[in-house]
């Protein structure tokens, strides 16, 4: 049952978008809980999709879309996201390193979101056009939800766990 007095039901646009993004971000982390390192890294599709690889990818795109596009400084990456190294947890990194990386990327993205209006414009290095913060928020909600869905399936294949813990 949903809470009819949930604060984002009547919040402004930015707060609603942030709540949606955070709900999906939290689901991503929940999908990791209770699994050992081998299970988190285990490729579960022919293309090599793993839970930890998806978290690493999401950290990379949070830095790219939010931080780099809006003139912030992202931390140096130890992998090449343009060669799909962000999708694999196999460059010698630890599980905790990837989870911490995702946390730092989220925090850096949150600072950008908090410090700019929705109509602020940024320019990703890999695009020939400007994008609004509003567009990036919607895009990242879609991106995170999409990969959280992948993680639902991967997690179910690993140990049968399904669902999410955070109510809408």
Coordinates of C-alpha atoms in Angstrom, one line a residue:
X1 CA 0.0 0.0 0.0
X2 CA 1.3 3.4 -0.9
X3 CA 1.5 6.3 1.6
X4 CA -1.0 9.0 0.5
X5 CA 1.0 11.6 2.4
X6 CA 4.4 10.7 0.9
X7 CA 6.2 14.1 0.5
X8 CA 7.2 13.6 -3.2
X9 CA 3.5 13.2 -4.2
X10 CA 3.2 17.0 -4.0
X11 CA 6.8 18.1 -4.3
X12 CA 8.4 20.2 -7.0
X13 CA 9.7 18.7 -10.2
X14 CA 13.3 18.5 -9.1
X15 CA 12.4 16.8 -5.8
X16 CA 10.3 14.2 -7.6
X17 CA 13.0 13.5 -10.1
X18 CA 15.6 13.1 -7.4
X19 CA 13.4 10.8 -5.4
X20 CA 12.8 8.6 -8.4
X21 CA 16.6 8.4 -9.2
X22 CA 17.4 7.6 -5.5
X23 CA 14.8 4.9 -5.4
X24 CA 16.4 3.1 -8.4
X25 CA 19.9 3.8 -7.1
X26 CA 19.0 2.1 -3.8
X27 CA 17.5 -0.9 -5.6
X28 CA 20.8 -1.3 -7.4
X29 CA 22.7 -1.5 -4.1
X30 CA 20.1 -3.8 -2.5
X31 CA 20.6 -6.3 -5.3
X32 CA 24.2 -6.8 -4.0
X33 CA 23.2 -7.6 -0.4
X34 CA 23.9 -11.0 0.9
X35 CA 26.1 -12.3 -2.0
X36 CA 29.7 -13.2 -1.8
X37 CA 32.4 -11.8 -4.1
X38 CA 32.3 -14.7 -6.5
X39 CA 28.5 -14.3 -7.0
X40 CA 28.7 -10.5 -7.4
X41 CA 31.3 -10.9 -10.2
X42 CA 29.9 -14.0 -11.9
X43 CA 29.0 -13.3 -15.6
X44 CA 25.4 -14.4 -16.0
X45 CA 24.8 -13.6 -19.7
X46 CA 26.8 -14.5 -22.9
X47 CA 28.0 -10.9 -23.0
X48 CA 29.4 -11.1 -19.4
X49 CA 26.9 -9.1 -17.5
X50 CA 27.5 -9.3 -13.7
X51 CA 26.0 -7.5 -10.8
X52 CA 29.2 -5.7 -9.9
X53 CA 29.9 -4.8 -13.5
X54 CA 26.5 -3.0 -13.7
X55 CA 27.3 -1.0 -10.5
X56 CA 30.7 0.0 -11.9
X57 CA 29.0 1.1 -15.1
X58 CA 26.4 3.1 -13.3
X59 CA 29.1 4.9 -11.3
X60 CA 30.9 5.7 -14.5
X61 CA 27.8 7.2 -16.2
X62 CA 26.8 9.2 -13.1
X63 CA 30.2 10.9 -13.3
X64 CA 30.0 11.4 -17.0
X65 CA 26.4 12.7 -17.4
X66 CA 26.2 14.7 -14.2
X67 CA 29.7 15.8 -13.2
X68 CA 31.7 16.0 -16.4
X69 CA 28.8 17.4 -18.5
X70 CA 28.3 20.3 -16.0
X71 CA 31.9 21.2 -15.5
X72 CA 32.6 19.3 -12.4
X73 CA 35.7 17.3 -11.7
X74 CA 35.3 13.5 -11.7
X75 CA 37.8 11.2 -10.2
X76 CA 40.3 9.6 -12.5
X77 CA 39.0 6.2 -13.7
X78 CA 41.2 3.1 -13.5
X79 CA 39.3 1.7 -16.5
X80 CA 38.3 2.7 -20.0
X81 CA 34.5 3.2 -20.2
X82 CA 34.7 3.6 -24.0
X83 CA 35.9 0.0 -24.3
X84 CA 33.2 -1.4 -22.0
X85 CA 35.7 -1.9 -19.2
X86 CA 33.1 -0.2 -17.0
X87 CA 30.7 -3.1 -17.6
X88 CA 33.1 -5.7 -16.1
X89 CA 34.6 -6.2 -12.7
X90 CA 37.8 -7.7 -13.8
X91 CA 40.5 -5.0 -13.7
X92 CA 41.8 -6.1 -10.4
X93 CA 39.4 -4.0 -8.4
X94 CA 37.8 -5.2 -5.2
X95 CA 34.1 -5.4 -4.6
X96 CA 34.4 -2.6 -1.9
X97 CA 36.3 -0.4 -4.4
X98 CA 33.5 -0.6 -6.9
X99 CA 30.7 0.0 -4.3
X100 CA 32.7 2.9 -2.9
X101 CA 33.2 4.3 -6.4
X102 CA 29.5 4.2 -7.0
X103 CA 28.9 6.0 -3.7
X104 CA 31.3 8.7 -4.6
X105 CA 29.8 9.1 -8.1
X106 CA 26.3 9.4 -6.6
X107 CA 27.5 12.0 -4.1
X108 CA 29.3 14.0 -6.8
X109 CA 26.2 13.8 -9.0
X110 CA 24.0 14.9 -6.1
X111 CA 26.2 18.0 -5.6
X112 CA 25.7 19.0 -9.3
X113 CA 21.9 18.4 -9.0
X114 CA 21.6 20.4 -5.8
X115 CA 23.7 23.3 -7.2
X116 CA 22.0 23.9 -10.5
X117 CA 18.5 24.6 -11.8
X118 CA 16.8 22.0 -14.0
X119 CA 17.2 24.2 -17.0
X120 CA 21.0 24.5 -16.5
X121 CA 22.9 23.4 -19.6
X122 CA 25.9 21.1 -19.8
X123 CA 27.9 19.5 -22.6
X124 CA 29.0 15.9 -22.5
X125 CA 32.5 15.4 -24.0
X126 CA 31.1 12.6 -26.2
X127 CA 28.2 14.6 -27.6
X128 CA 27.9 17.5 -30.0
X129 CA 25.1 19.2 -28.2
X130 CA 24.2 20.7 -24.9
X131 CA 21.8 18.9 -22.5
X132 CA 19.7 20.3 -19.7
X133 CA 20.0 19.0 -16.2
X134 CA 16.3 18.1 -16.5
X135 CA 17.1 15.9 -19.5
X136 CA 20.1 14.3 -17.7
X137 CA 18.0 13.5 -14.6
X138 CA 15.3 11.8 -16.8
X139 CA 17.9 10.0 -18.8
X140 CA 19.7 8.7 -15.6
X141 CA 16.4 7.6 -14.1
X142 CA 15.8 5.6 -17.2
X143 CA 19.4 4.3 -17.3
X144 CA 19.4 3.3 -13.6
X145 CA 16.0 1.7 -13.8
X146 CA 17.0 -0.2 -16.9
X147 CA 20.1 -1.6 -15.2
X148 CA 18.3 -2.3 -12.0
X149 CA 15.9 -4.4 -14.0
X150 CA 18.9 -6.3 -15.5
X151 CA 20.1 -6.7 -11.9
X152 CA 16.7 -8.2 -10.9
X153 CA 17.1 -10.9 -13.5
X154 CA 20.8 -11.6 -12.8
X155 CA 20.1 -11.8 -9.0
X156 CA 17.2 -14.2 -9.6
X157 CA 19.5 -16.4 -11.7
X158 CA 22.1 -16.4 -8.9
X159 CA 20.0 -17.2 -5.9
X160 CA 16.3 -16.7 -6.7
X161 CA 16.0 -13.4 -4.8
X162 CA 13.4 -11.0 -6.4
X163 CA 11.7 -7.7 -5.7
X164 CA 12.8 -4.5 -4.1
X165 CA 12.9 -3.3 -0.5
X166 CA 12.0 0.3 -0.8
X167 CA 8.4 1.2 -1.4
X168 CA 7.4 3.6 -4.1

